[in-house]
């Protein structure tokens, strides 16, 4: 059983681990185009992921949660407010009977834990090792690597990221939806110490999400910022001097968290949702951002992919136990069916939040005195997200009355 994973991002590594743990006899290899990162970014330049409770459970079953947990920050509450309006909503972890609503962990820590586990489990990793194409004309797929000899595989997992070059090479159709917004991400520090609250604030320019990060040596509260806004507004501030950026952000978030003191390297990109029209072919599975790139506002992309990885591993194990060819199209179609509902619901919920978060979206169009303006209705919304995270599964859109 030769399984090749193209792309050694967080998702490629997660698929490799999930498969290898379920089928220890399989030869699983990850081919990553870039050299592996070494060292850690400065605390103001790191990127982070909010892991939900279902992801916590998967990482726990792999034995790496306790290590990851100590490096991250627990989200004990989510505070939602709207600039220029009274009222706010707070959702506490206790609302769903949990100690945390999720955990924010910097990507370099997640990546390092996955790499260590992959190595421990016997997954081979080649980096830098770029794949230039894929040939599916024969009975099993072949990975092309420029002038080097091709690699024959029984199963290829394509995890080469958003707008996947290999999917283009395979001629896989993609549905693309431009969200009409641009997002700026950066880490920021405020005076004072963090209390483990995530902040979401609607402003006239667009929504701001601040996820708590563990305090660094400065002892000041550190947050991962994602600020979505109209592309023109974003371009006007994303490259300004730090002091000007902090001024603009302080005006937008207000003073509830105290004075903003620092901002790290900023990255900005146009938001779009991309979904491939087929996620499997005989001997091929498309995974992670290559399969579904979601708006980052709901922090669901990696969480969803971890669940996909577990389901693929389960499907392959069951097929192997029944003496089926584990990489055949009927088996992989079973995987596609197994993930379809979760993917549809997660995408729908993310799209709904993205619409809600749009500056001229439905929330800000409400009359000022509407009962909903208190934002209380966001509590059931948040609760449903948290419940989905625990795997209890609730229809977010129905619960929010849509
Ligand atoms: C700002 C932001 C915040 C987010 N926050 C959250 C969050 O809080 N929670 C959450 O669950 N999700 C979040 N997401 C989504 C999450 O980051 C993605 O779903 C996830 O990182 C996708 O990982 P990936 O491995 O599929 O893609 P990538 O991380 O893009 O990795 C693809 C890898 O493939 C390699 N590669 C590409 N081409 C080739 C080739 N030809 N040969 C070999 N290797 C190749 C690349 O070098 C790269 O390493 C966020 C996303 C953004 C942008």
mmCIF file of C-alpha atoms in Angstrom, residues 188-191 220-221 246 250 259-263:
data_model
loop_
_atom_site.group_PDB
_atom_site.id
_atom_site.type_symbol
_atom_site.label_atom_id
_atom_site.label_comp_id
_atom_site.label_asym_id
_atom_site.label_seq_id
_atom_site.Cartn_x
_atom_site.Cartn_y
_atom_site.Cartn_z
ATOM 1 C CA UNK A 188 -1.353 42.793 18.292
ATOM 2 C CA UNK A 189 -0.655 43.584 21.929
ATOM 3 C CA UNK A 190 -2.779 45.547 24.376
ATOM 4 C CA UNK A 191 -1.803 46.856 27.780
ATOM 5 C CA UNK A 220 0.887 42.064 27.909
ATOM 6 C CA UNK A 221 -2.206 40.568 26.344
ATOM 7 C CA UNK A 246 -2.771 50.972 15.649
ATOM 8 C CA UNK A 250 -7.999 51.405 18.305
ATOM 9 C CA UNK A 259 -4.568 50.658 24.881
ATOM 10 C CA UNK A 260 -3.111 48.950 21.832
ATOM 11 C CA UNK A 261 0.667 49.027 22.023
ATOM 12 C CA UNK A 262 2.155 46.860 19.239
ATOM 13 C CA UNK A 263 1.360 45.275 15.917
#
